[in-house]
Amino acid sequence: MVSTKRLTTIAVLVALAIVLHLFEALIPIPFPIPGVKLGLANIVTLLALVLFDSKTAFLIVILRTVLGSLLSGTLLNIAFFLSFSGAIAATCLMALLLQLAPAASFKFRFSLLGISVAGAAAHNLGQLAMAALLIKHTGIFYYLPIMLLSSVPTGFLTGLLLRELLNYLQSSGQLDDFLI
Amino acid sequence: MKRNDIILTMIIILAVIATWGCLKWHPGRAENTHCIATITQNHKLIERIDLNTVSEAREIILPGKYHEIIQVEKGRIRFKEANCPDKICVKAGWLEKPGDIAVCLPNKAVIKIED
């Protein structure tokens, strides 16, 4: 049976992710390129991966993309498939890197910043792969360098935000309330 | 920021440079050897022209709701004249590279150079 605490924690994180997802669309980005965004919702995905397990993170990601697009009116649009595939790709890579992180060998250890950057890059790659599948025009790959390059600063920024968030939760003693 | 994070960021930046370079110096794109233009209207193929073998300039008059003249020269093609409302097709200018495209939505006509 699913514990009430787990259910409510997941619900709060999904709500947070949806709000960030929708809020992000309101921030004007000083870039003339459509498609470049901060990826604030990725913070919640990585938070779920750090605090819980990959199963919970995938659940939150799927709920966030489906409910978020339902609220913004893009359900089953191209935009929905793009954000869905991007988010799934990002979660897969970040889960993989986090699995490697606690390993004894120093070789594969990444900090949250690095994992966040990798997640942003995977998000953009997954999105472009889906766009290429849907649009079937090779011109879409002209986006690839720009999107990959943008993933470095945006991933770095979201990683920093997450690190500060975790520090705050830890110092204020709220981290234990979160853990299921 | 750990050492591994810096390596990871470097890999991404290298990938950016590599993909950018590949797109910039794409073999087929740089030499522009084989340009095949297709003219379609209402999803039906009107004509397929190999632009490299065009010996003398000619004009094609498109049927349909609006009157449109397509001009073909060696290595390039364009909508020369149209009496459609916005004339976006004419403003697209000459098409000469693979991937170039000019569209007239009111007349449902598309000229495209195949990649």
PDB file of C-alpha atoms in Angstrom:
ATOM      1  CA  MET A   1       0.000   0.000   0.000  1.00  0.00           C
ATOM      2  CA  VAL A   2       1.155   3.498  -0.804  1.00  0.00           C
ATOM      3  CA  SER A   3       1.838   5.494   2.313  1.00  0.00           C
ATOM      4  CA  THR A   4       0.006   8.777   2.751  1.00  0.00           C
ATOM      5  CA  LYS A   5       3.259  10.609   3.279  1.00  0.00           C
ATOM      6  CA  ARG A   6       4.686   9.339   0.024  1.00  0.00           C
ATOM      7  CA  LEU A   7       1.493  10.236  -1.827  1.00  0.00           C
ATOM      8  CA  THR A   8       1.387  13.791  -0.475  1.00  0.00           C
ATOM      9  CA  THR A   9       5.104  14.398  -1.014  1.00  0.00           C
ATOM     10  CA  ILE A  10       4.825  13.286  -4.635  1.00  0.00           C
ATOM     11  CA  ALA A  11       1.714  15.439  -5.082  1.00  0.00           C
ATOM     12  CA  VAL A  12       3.504  18.515  -3.688  1.00  0.00           C
ATOM     13  CA  LEU A  13       6.499  17.947  -5.959  1.00  0.00           C
ATOM     14  CA  VAL A  14       4.255  17.441  -9.021  1.00  0.00           C
ATOM     15  CA  ALA A  15       2.411  20.675  -8.199  1.00  0.00           C
ATOM     16  CA  LEU A  16       5.735  22.484  -7.782  1.00  0.00           C
ATOM     17  CA  ALA A  17       7.023  21.133 -11.096  1.00  0.00           C
ATOM     18  CA  ILE A  18       3.837  22.151 -12.933  1.00  0.00           C
ATOM     19  CA  VAL A  19       3.990  25.684 -11.508  1.00  0.00           C
ATOM     20  CA  LEU A  20       7.648  26.028 -12.525  1.00  0.00           C
ATOM     21  CA  HIS A  21       6.841  24.580 -15.956  1.00  0.00           C
ATOM     22  CA  LEU A  22       4.059  27.143 -16.513  1.00  0.00           C
ATOM     23  CA  PHE A  23       5.914  30.015 -14.828  1.00  0.00           C
ATOM     24  CA  GLU A  24       8.877  29.492 -17.107  1.00  0.00           C
ATOM     25  CA  ALA A  25       6.780  30.271 -20.160  1.00  0.00           C
ATOM     26  CA  LEU A  26       6.101  33.735 -18.696  1.00  0.00           C
ATOM     27  CA  ILE A  27       9.769  34.728 -18.318  1.00  0.00           C
ATOM     28  CA  PRO A  28      11.079  36.499 -21.405  1.00  0.00           C
ATOM     29  CA  ILE A  29      14.429  35.044 -22.432  1.00  0.00           C
ATOM     30  CA  PRO A  30      16.947  37.522 -23.872  1.00  0.00           C
ATOM     31  CA  PHE A  31      17.520  35.232 -26.865  1.00  0.00           C
ATOM     32  CA  PRO A  32      16.145  35.520 -30.356  1.00  0.00           C
ATOM     33  CA  ILE A  33      15.961  31.719 -30.583  1.00  0.00           C
ATOM     34  CA  PRO A  34      12.662  29.986 -29.814  1.00  0.00           C
ATOM     35  CA  GLY A  35      13.010  26.836 -27.750  1.00  0.00           C
ATOM     36  CA  VAL A  36      15.792  28.009 -25.464  1.00  0.00           C
ATOM     37  CA  LYS A  37      14.493  28.012 -21.910  1.00  0.00           C
ATOM     38  CA  LEU A  38      15.808  27.707 -18.384  1.00  0.00           C
ATOM     39  CA  GLY A  39      14.377  24.281 -17.605  1.00  0.00           C
ATOM     40  CA  LEU A  40      13.295  25.179 -14.076  1.00  0.00           C
ATOM     41  CA  ALA A  41      11.080  22.083 -13.851  1.00  0.00           C
ATOM     42  CA  ASN A  42      14.247  20.040 -14.140  1.00  0.00           C
ATOM     43  CA  ILE A  43      15.116  21.154 -10.599  1.00  0.00           C
ATOM     44  CA  VAL A  44      12.175  19.160  -9.255  1.00  0.00           C
ATOM     45  CA  THR A  45      13.143  16.107 -11.315  1.00  0.00           C
ATOM     46  CA  LEU A  46      16.679  16.143  -9.950  1.00  0.00           C
ATOM     47  CA  LEU A  47      15.413  16.847  -6.432  1.00  0.00           C
ATOM     48  CA  ALA A  48      13.184  13.773  -6.663  1.00  0.00           C
ATOM     49  CA  LEU A  49      16.112  11.719  -7.954  1.00  0.00           C
ATOM     50  CA  VAL A  50      18.323  12.874  -5.084  1.00  0.00           C
ATOM     51  CA  LEU A  51      15.766  12.485  -2.303  1.00  0.00           C
ATOM     52  CA  PHE A  52      13.891   9.404  -3.532  1.00  0.00           C
ATOM     53  CA  ASP A  53      14.485   6.916  -6.332  1.00  0.00           C
ATOM     54  CA  SER A  54      14.283   6.953 -10.123  1.00  0.00           C
ATOM     55  CA  LYS A  55      10.822   5.340 -10.092  1.00  0.00           C
ATOM     56  CA  THR A  56       9.374   8.254  -8.138  1.00  0.00           C
ATOM     57  CA  ALA A  57      11.215  10.740 -10.344  1.00  0.00           C
ATOM     58  CA  PHE A  58       9.773   9.176 -13.511  1.00  0.00           C
ATOM     59  CA  LEU A  59       6.303   9.263 -11.989  1.00  0.00           C
ATOM     60  CA  ILE A  60       6.692  12.965 -11.198  1.00  0.00           C
ATOM     61  CA  VAL A  61       8.051  13.732 -14.681  1.00  0.00           C
ATOM     62  CA  ILE A  62       5.209  11.936 -16.462  1.00  0.00           C
ATOM     63  CA  LEU A  63       2.565  13.568 -14.275  1.00  0.00           C
ATOM     64  CA  ARG A  64       4.187  16.969 -14.692  1.00  0.00           C
ATOM     65  CA  THR A  65       4.322  16.871 -18.489  1.00  0.00           C
ATOM     66  CA  VAL A  66       0.804  15.473 -18.886  1.00  0.00           C
ATOM     67  CA  LEU A  67      -0.859  17.751 -16.310  1.00  0.00           C
ATOM     68  CA  GLY A  68       1.266  20.768 -17.273  1.00  0.00           C
ATOM     69  CA  SER A  69       0.275  20.503 -20.919  1.00  0.00           C
ATOM     70  CA  LEU A  70      -3.340  19.925 -19.921  1.00  0.00           C
ATOM     71  CA  LEU A  71      -3.256  23.228 -18.036  1.00  0.00           C
ATOM     72  CA  SER A  72      -1.495  25.148 -20.794  1.00  0.00           C
ATOM     73  CA  GLY A  73      -3.773  23.627 -23.446  1.00  0.00           C
ATOM     74  CA  THR A  74      -1.121  21.806 -25.443  1.00  0.00           C
ATOM     75  CA  LEU A  75      -2.029  18.217 -24.565  1.00  0.00           C
ATOM     76  CA  LEU A  76      -1.088  15.830 -27.421  1.00  0.00           C
ATOM     77  CA  ASN A  77       0.285  18.757 -29.432  1.00  0.00           C
ATOM     78  CA  ILE A  78       3.773  18.805 -30.896  1.00  0.00           C
ATOM     79  CA  ALA A  79       4.844  20.886 -27.871  1.00  0.00           C
ATOM     80  CA  PHE A  80       3.645  18.142 -25.540  1.00  0.00           C
ATOM     81  CA  PHE A  81       5.586  15.404 -27.315  1.00  0.00           C
ATOM     82  CA  LEU A  82       8.691  17.587 -27.380  1.00  0.00           C
ATOM     83  CA  SER A  83       8.641  18.352 -23.670  1.00  0.00           C
ATOM     84  CA  PHE A  84       7.680  14.764 -22.822  1.00  0.00           C
ATOM     85  CA  SER A  85      10.527  13.149 -24.732  1.00  0.00           C
ATOM     86  CA  GLY A  86      12.971  15.779 -23.519  1.00  0.00           C
ATOM     87  CA  ALA A  87      11.988  15.312 -19.881  1.00  0.00           C
ATOM     88  CA  ILE A  88      12.175  11.511 -20.119  1.00  0.00           C
ATOM     89  CA  ALA A  89      15.601  11.654 -21.777  1.00  0.00           C
ATOM     90  CA  ALA A  90      16.869  14.056 -19.107  1.00  0.00           C
ATOM     91  CA  THR A  91      15.550  11.881 -16.277  1.00  0.00           C
ATOM     92  CA  CYS A  92      17.132   8.744 -17.770  1.00  0.00           C
ATOM     93  CA  LEU A  93      20.568  10.350 -18.053  1.00  0.00           C
ATOM     94  CA  MET A  94      20.449  12.038 -14.649  1.00  0.00           C
ATOM     95  CA  ALA A  95      19.311   8.807 -12.964  1.00  0.00           C
ATOM     96  CA  LEU A  96      22.177   6.979 -14.651  1.00  0.00           C
ATOM     97  CA  LEU A  97      24.742   9.570 -13.572  1.00  0.00           C
ATOM     98  CA  LEU A  98      23.397   9.561 -10.008  1.00  0.00           C
ATOM     99  CA  GLN A  99      23.663   5.767  -9.906  1.00  0.00           C
ATOM    100  CA  LEU A 100      27.307   6.172 -10.833  1.00  0.00           C
ATOM    101  CA  ALA A 101      27.863   8.998  -8.356  1.00  0.00           C
ATOM    102  CA  PRO A 102      27.946   7.053  -5.062  1.00  0.00           C
ATOM    103  CA  ALA A 103      30.158   4.373  -6.605  1.00  0.00           C
ATOM    104  CA  ALA A 104      33.492   3.892  -4.919  1.00  0.00           C
ATOM    105  CA  SER A 105      35.556   4.803  -7.952  1.00  0.00           C
ATOM    106  CA  PHE A 106      36.274   8.494  -8.177  1.00  0.00           C
ATOM    107  CA  LYS A 107      36.288   8.277 -11.953  1.00  0.00           C
ATOM    108  CA  PHE A 108      32.540   8.555 -12.430  1.00  0.00           C
ATOM    109  CA  ARG A 109      31.614  10.918  -9.649  1.00  0.00           C
ATOM    110  CA  PHE A 110      29.747  14.042 -10.682  1.00  0.00           C
ATOM    111  CA  SER A 111      28.454  16.886  -8.563  1.00  0.00           C
ATOM    112  CA  LEU A 112      24.851  18.080  -8.817  1.00  0.00           C
ATOM    113  CA  LEU A 113      25.992  20.880 -11.122  1.00  0.00           C
ATOM    114  CA  GLY A 114      27.468  18.446 -13.616  1.00  0.00           C
ATOM    115  CA  ILE A 115      24.427  16.177 -13.478  1.00  0.00           C
ATOM    116  CA  SER A 116      22.164  19.168 -14.032  1.00  0.00           C
ATOM    117  CA  VAL A 117      24.143  20.276 -17.093  1.00  0.00           C
ATOM    118  CA  ALA A 118      24.052  16.724 -18.478  1.00  0.00           C
ATOM    119  CA  GLY A 119      20.296  16.603 -17.840  1.00  0.00           C
ATOM    120  CA  ALA A 120      19.767  19.873 -19.713  1.00  0.00           C
ATOM    121  CA  ALA A 121      21.796  18.565 -22.654  1.00  0.00           C
ATOM    122  CA  ALA A 122      19.821  15.288 -22.668  1.00  0.00           C
ATOM    123  CA  HIS A 123      16.566  17.266 -22.525  1.00  0.00           C
ATOM    124  CA  ASN A 124      17.512  19.238 -25.617  1.00  0.00           C
ATOM    125  CA  LEU A 125      18.763  16.143 -27.462  1.00  0.00           C
ATOM    126  CA  GLY A 126      15.597  14.182 -26.689  1.00  0.00           C
ATOM    127  CA  GLN A 127      13.494  17.111 -27.781  1.00  0.00           C
ATOM    128  CA  LEU A 128      15.340  17.499 -31.083  1.00  0.00           C
ATOM    129  CA  ALA A 129      15.201  13.760 -31.779  1.00  0.00           C
ATOM    130  CA  MET A 130      11.419  13.856 -31.299  1.00  0.00           C
ATOM    131  CA  ALA A 131      11.156  17.010 -33.430  1.00  0.00           C
ATOM    132  CA  ALA A 132      13.098  15.298 -36.215  1.00  0.00           C
ATOM    133  CA  LEU A 133      10.754  12.294 -35.985  1.00  0.00           C
ATOM    134  CA  LEU A 134       7.618  14.454 -36.114  1.00  0.00           C
ATOM    135  CA  ILE A 135       8.628  17.115 -38.621  1.00  0.00           C
ATOM    136  CA  LYS A 136      10.770  14.901 -40.894  1.00  0.00           C
ATOM    137  CA  HIS A 137      12.869  17.784 -42.156  1.00  0.00           C
ATOM    138  CA  THR A 138      16.635  17.564 -41.786  1.00  0.00           C
ATOM    139  CA  GLY A 139      16.805  21.320 -41.278  1.00  0.00           C
ATOM    140  CA  ILE A 140      15.801  20.754 -37.662  1.00  0.00           C
ATOM    141  CA  PHE A 141      19.358  19.670 -36.884  1.00  0.00           C
ATOM    142  CA  TYR A 142      20.555  23.220 -37.462  1.00  0.00           C
ATOM    143  CA  TYR A 143      19.200  23.741 -33.958  1.00  0.00           C
ATOM    144  CA  LEU A 144      21.506  21.150 -32.446  1.00  0.00           C
ATOM    145  CA  PRO A 145      24.624  23.270 -31.729  1.00  0.00           C
ATOM    146  CA  ILE A 146      22.578  26.173 -30.348  1.00  0.00           C
ATOM    147  CA  MET A 147      20.463  23.976 -28.115  1.00  0.00           C
ATOM    148  CA  LEU A 148      23.473  22.040 -26.822  1.00  0.00           C
ATOM    149  CA  LEU A 149      25.389  25.224 -26.121  1.00  0.00           C
ATOM    150  CA  SER A 150      22.433  26.760 -24.286  1.00  0.00           C
ATOM    151  CA  SER A 151      22.191  23.676 -22.076  1.00  0.00           C
ATOM    152  CA  VAL A 152      25.506  24.524 -20.387  1.00  0.00           C
ATOM    153  CA  PRO A 153      24.502  27.859 -18.779  1.00  0.00           C
ATOM    154  CA  THR A 154      20.863  26.833 -18.162  1.00  0.00           C
ATOM    155  CA  GLY A 155      21.892  23.490 -16.626  1.00  0.00           C
ATOM    156  CA  PHE A 156      24.496  25.245 -14.510  1.00  0.00           C
ATOM    157  CA  LEU A 157      21.942  27.758 -13.237  1.00  0.00           C
ATOM    158  CA  THR A 158      19.318  25.139 -12.348  1.00  0.00           C
ATOM    159  CA  GLY A 159      22.028  23.038 -10.694  1.00  0.00           C
ATOM    160  CA  LEU A 160      23.081  26.008  -8.563  1.00  0.00           C
ATOM    161  CA  LEU A 161      19.460  26.628  -7.571  1.00  0.00           C
ATOM    162  CA  LEU A 162      19.042  22.991  -6.564  1.00  0.00           C
ATOM    163  CA  ARG A 163      22.250  23.024  -4.527  1.00  0.00           C
ATOM    164  CA  GLU A 164      21.110  26.097  -2.633  1.00  0.00           C
ATOM    165  CA  LEU A 165      17.678  24.523  -2.107  1.00  0.00           C
ATOM    166  CA  LEU A 166      19.209  21.346  -0.665  1.00  0.00           C
ATOM    167  CA  ASN A 167      21.544  23.382   1.552  1.00  0.00           C
ATOM    168  CA  TYR A 168      18.587  25.367   2.840  1.00  0.00           C
ATOM    169  CA  LEU A 169      16.480  22.262   3.490  1.00  0.00           C
ATOM    170  CA  GLN A 170      19.363  20.670   5.344  1.00  0.00           C
ATOM    171  CA  SER A 171      20.290  23.680   7.491  1.00  0.00           C
ATOM    172  CA  SER A 172      16.676  24.393   8.431  1.00  0.00           C
ATOM    173  CA  GLY A 173      16.099  20.749   9.290  1.00  0.00           C
ATOM    174  CA  GLN A 174      13.253  20.258   6.838  1.00  0.00           C
ATOM    175  CA  LEU A 175      15.032  17.612   4.825  1.00  0.00           C
ATOM    176  CA  ASP A 176      13.938  14.818   7.175  1.00  0.00           C
ATOM    177  CA  ASP A 177      10.289  15.766   6.691  1.00  0.00           C
ATOM    178  CA  PHE A 178      10.681  15.167   2.978  1.00  0.00           C
ATOM    179  CA  LEU A 179      12.206  11.721   3.168  1.00  0.00           C
ATOM    180  CA  ILE A 180       9.705   8.947   2.773  1.00  0.00           C
TER     181      ILE A 180
ATOM    182  CA  MET B   1      32.320  22.064  -9.518  1.00  0.00           C
ATOM    183  CA  LYS B   2      34.343  18.881  -9.539  1.00  0.00           C
ATOM    184  CA  ARG B   3      36.946  17.894 -12.081  1.00  0.00           C
ATOM    185  CA  ASN B   4      34.536  15.451 -13.715  1.00  0.00           C
ATOM    186  CA  ASP B   5      31.936  18.193 -14.161  1.00  0.00           C
ATOM    187  CA  ILE B   6      34.446  20.304 -16.032  1.00  0.00           C
ATOM    188  CA  ILE B   7      35.294  17.331 -18.262  1.00  0.00           C
ATOM    189  CA  LEU B   8      31.576  16.793 -18.920  1.00  0.00           C
ATOM    190  CA  THR B   9      31.044  20.455 -19.806  1.00  0.00           C
ATOM    191  CA  MET B  10      34.065  20.307 -22.090  1.00  0.00           C
ATOM    192  CA  ILE B  11      32.583  17.259 -23.854  1.00  0.00           C
ATOM    193  CA  ILE B  12      29.327  19.139 -24.445  1.00  0.00           C
ATOM    194  CA  ILE B  13      31.166  22.179 -25.776  1.00  0.00           C
ATOM    195  CA  LEU B  14      33.265  19.933 -28.041  1.00  0.00           C
ATOM    196  CA  ALA B  15      30.034  18.339 -29.290  1.00  0.00           C
ATOM    197  CA  VAL B  16      28.687  21.831 -30.024  1.00  0.00           C
ATOM    198  CA  ILE B  17      31.782  22.696 -32.047  1.00  0.00           C
ATOM    199  CA  ALA B  18      31.709  19.320 -33.838  1.00  0.00           C
ATOM    200  CA  THR B  19      28.026  19.525 -34.812  1.00  0.00           C
ATOM    201  CA  TRP B  20      28.374  23.154 -35.822  1.00  0.00           C
ATOM    202  CA  GLY B  21      31.362  22.287 -37.979  1.00  0.00           C
ATOM    203  CA  CYS B  22      29.556  19.340 -39.572  1.00  0.00           C
ATOM    204  CA  LEU B  23      26.598  21.525 -40.502  1.00  0.00           C
ATOM    205  CA  LYS B  24      28.792  24.353 -41.757  1.00  0.00           C
ATOM    206  CA  TRP B  25      30.974  22.207 -43.977  1.00  0.00           C
ATOM    207  CA  HIS B  26      28.440  19.596 -44.973  1.00  0.00           C
ATOM    208  CA  PRO B  27      29.891  17.859 -48.050  1.00  0.00           C
ATOM    209  CA  GLY B  28      26.815  17.961 -50.263  1.00  0.00           C
ATOM    210  CA  ARG B  29      25.994  21.483 -49.236  1.00  0.00           C
ATOM    211  CA  ALA B  30      29.325  23.108 -49.926  1.00  0.00           C
ATOM    212  CA  GLU B  31      29.737  21.907 -53.487  1.00  0.00           C
ATOM    213  CA  ASN B  32      26.151  22.334 -54.579  1.00  0.00           C
ATOM    214  CA  THR B  33      26.611  19.704 -57.274  1.00  0.00           C
ATOM    215  CA  HIS B  34      23.173  18.195 -57.556  1.00  0.00           C
ATOM    216  CA  CYS B  35      20.241  20.548 -57.340  1.00  0.00           C
ATOM    217  CA  ILE B  36      16.878  19.049 -58.136  1.00  0.00           C
ATOM    218  CA  ALA B  37      13.935  21.392 -57.813  1.00  0.00           C
ATOM    219  CA  THR B  38      10.414  20.090 -57.401  1.00  0.00           C
ATOM    220  CA  ILE B  39       7.310  22.141 -58.034  1.00  0.00           C
ATOM    221  CA  THR B  40       4.197  20.868 -56.307  1.00  0.00           C
ATOM    222  CA  GLN B  41       0.690  22.210 -56.219  1.00  0.00           C
ATOM    223  CA  ASN B  42      -2.181  20.781 -54.168  1.00  0.00           C
ATOM    224  CA  HIS B  43       0.249  18.028 -53.059  1.00  0.00           C
ATOM    225  CA  LYS B  44       0.594  16.954 -56.694  1.00  0.00           C
ATOM    226  CA  LEU B  45       3.957  17.028 -58.429  1.00  0.00           C
ATOM    227  CA  ILE B  46       3.844  19.511 -61.302  1.00  0.00           C
ATOM    228  CA  GLU B  47       7.434  19.275 -62.451  1.00  0.00           C
ATOM    229  CA  ARG B  48      10.815  17.985 -61.348  1.00  0.00           C
ATOM    230  CA  ILE B  49      13.792  19.868 -62.787  1.00  0.00           C
ATOM    231  CA  ASP B  50      17.497  19.145 -62.516  1.00  0.00           C
ATOM    232  CA  LEU B  51      18.753  22.714 -62.212  1.00  0.00           C
ATOM    233  CA  ASN B  52      22.281  21.827 -63.322  1.00  0.00           C
ATOM    234  CA  THR B  53      21.150  20.657 -66.735  1.00  0.00           C
ATOM    235  CA  VAL B  54      19.000  23.657 -67.550  1.00  0.00           C
ATOM    236  CA  SER B  55      20.575  25.067 -70.703  1.00  0.00           C
ATOM    237  CA  GLU B  56      18.399  28.101 -71.320  1.00  0.00           C
ATOM    238  CA  ALA B  57      16.138  30.107 -69.058  1.00  0.00           C
ATOM    239  CA  ARG B  58      12.445  29.369 -69.294  1.00  0.00           C
ATOM    240  CA  GLU B  59       9.223  30.163 -67.540  1.00  0.00           C
ATOM    241  CA  ILE B  60       6.476  27.949 -66.191  1.00  0.00           C
ATOM    242  CA  ILE B  61       2.976  29.293 -65.753  1.00  0.00           C
ATOM    243  CA  LEU B  62       1.122  27.710 -62.848  1.00  0.00           C
ATOM    244  CA  PRO B  63      -2.597  27.059 -63.093  1.00  0.00           C
ATOM    245  CA  GLY B  64      -4.878  27.645 -60.147  1.00  0.00           C
ATOM    246  CA  LYS B  65      -6.674  30.407 -58.321  1.00  0.00           C
ATOM    247  CA  TYR B  66      -3.877  32.918 -58.890  1.00  0.00           C
ATOM    248  CA  HIS B  67      -1.647  33.622 -61.823  1.00  0.00           C
ATOM    249  CA  GLU B  68       1.946  32.725 -61.105  1.00  0.00           C
ATOM    250  CA  ILE B  69       5.066  32.627 -63.229  1.00  0.00           C
ATOM    251  CA  ILE B  70       8.035  30.497 -62.191  1.00  0.00           C
ATOM    252  CA  GLN B  71      11.383  31.329 -63.728  1.00  0.00           C
ATOM    253  CA  VAL B  72      14.026  28.640 -64.196  1.00  0.00           C
ATOM    254  CA  GLU B  73      17.676  29.365 -64.955  1.00  0.00           C
ATOM    255  CA  LYS B  74      20.824  27.292 -64.762  1.00  0.00           C
ATOM    256  CA  GLY B  75      21.331  26.468 -61.069  1.00  0.00           C
ATOM    257  CA  ARG B  76      18.443  28.509 -59.728  1.00  0.00           C
ATOM    258  CA  ILE B  77      14.673  28.883 -59.689  1.00  0.00           C
ATOM    259  CA  ARG B  78      12.181  31.422 -58.326  1.00  0.00           C
ATOM    260  CA  PHE B  79       8.639  32.681 -58.313  1.00  0.00           C
ATOM    261  CA  LYS B  80       9.003  35.550 -60.759  1.00  0.00           C
ATOM    262  CA  GLU B  81       5.547  37.043 -60.685  1.00  0.00           C
ATOM    263  CA  ALA B  82       2.366  36.348 -58.784  1.00  0.00           C
ATOM    264  CA  ASN B  83      -0.898  38.132 -58.216  1.00  0.00           C
ATOM    265  CA  CYS B  84      -1.578  36.476 -54.872  1.00  0.00           C
ATOM    266  CA  PRO B  85      -2.290  38.820 -51.919  1.00  0.00           C
ATOM    267  CA  ASP B  86       0.982  38.798 -49.963  1.00  0.00           C
ATOM    268  CA  LYS B  87       3.546  37.761 -52.592  1.00  0.00           C
ATOM    269  CA  ILE B  88       5.588  35.936 -49.975  1.00  0.00           C
ATOM    270  CA  CYS B  89       6.572  33.423 -52.661  1.00  0.00           C
ATOM    271  CA  VAL B  90       8.099  36.159 -54.818  1.00  0.00           C
ATOM    272  CA  LYS B  91       9.865  37.736 -51.842  1.00  0.00           C
ATOM    273  CA  ALA B  92      11.553  34.389 -51.103  1.00  0.00           C
ATOM    274  CA  GLY B  93      13.778  35.196 -54.088  1.00  0.00           C
ATOM    275  CA  TRP B  94      16.050  32.791 -55.937  1.00  0.00           C
ATOM    276  CA  LEU B  95      16.378  29.235 -54.633  1.00  0.00           C
ATOM    277  CA  GLU B  96      19.798  27.753 -55.317  1.00  0.00           C
ATOM    278  CA  LYS B  97      20.884  25.606 -52.364  1.00  0.00           C
ATOM    279  CA  PRO B  98      19.560  22.185 -51.318  1.00  0.00           C
ATOM    280  CA  GLY B  99      16.880  22.710 -48.682  1.00  0.00           C
ATOM    281  CA  ASP B 100      15.780  26.102 -50.020  1.00  0.00           C
ATOM    282  CA  ILE B 101      12.046  26.425 -50.202  1.00  0.00           C
ATOM    283  CA  ALA B 102       9.466  28.949 -51.432  1.00  0.00           C
ATOM    284  CA  VAL B 103       5.788  28.542 -50.681  1.00  0.00           C
ATOM    285  CA  CYS B 104       2.654  30.236 -51.947  1.00  0.00           C
ATOM    286  CA  LEU B 105      -0.092  29.278 -49.523  1.00  0.00           C
ATOM    287  CA  PRO B 106      -3.007  30.955 -51.363  1.00  0.00           C
ATOM    288  CA  ASN B 107      -2.188  29.044 -54.529  1.00  0.00           C
ATOM    289  CA  LYS B 108      -1.042  25.910 -52.633  1.00  0.00           C
ATOM    290  CA  ALA B 109       2.205  25.888 -54.599  1.00  0.00           C
ATOM    291  CA  VAL B 110       5.606  24.853 -53.269  1.00  0.00           C
ATOM    292  CA  ILE B 111       9.018  25.002 -54.912  1.00  0.00           C
ATOM    293  CA  LYS B 112      11.652  23.056 -53.054  1.00  0.00           C
ATOM    294  CA  ILE B 113      15.224  22.073 -53.790  1.00  0.00           C
ATOM    295  CA  GLU B 114      15.757  18.517 -52.612  1.00  0.00           C
ATOM    296  CA  ASP B 115      18.576  17.768 -50.183  1.00  0.00           C
TER     297      ASP B 115
END
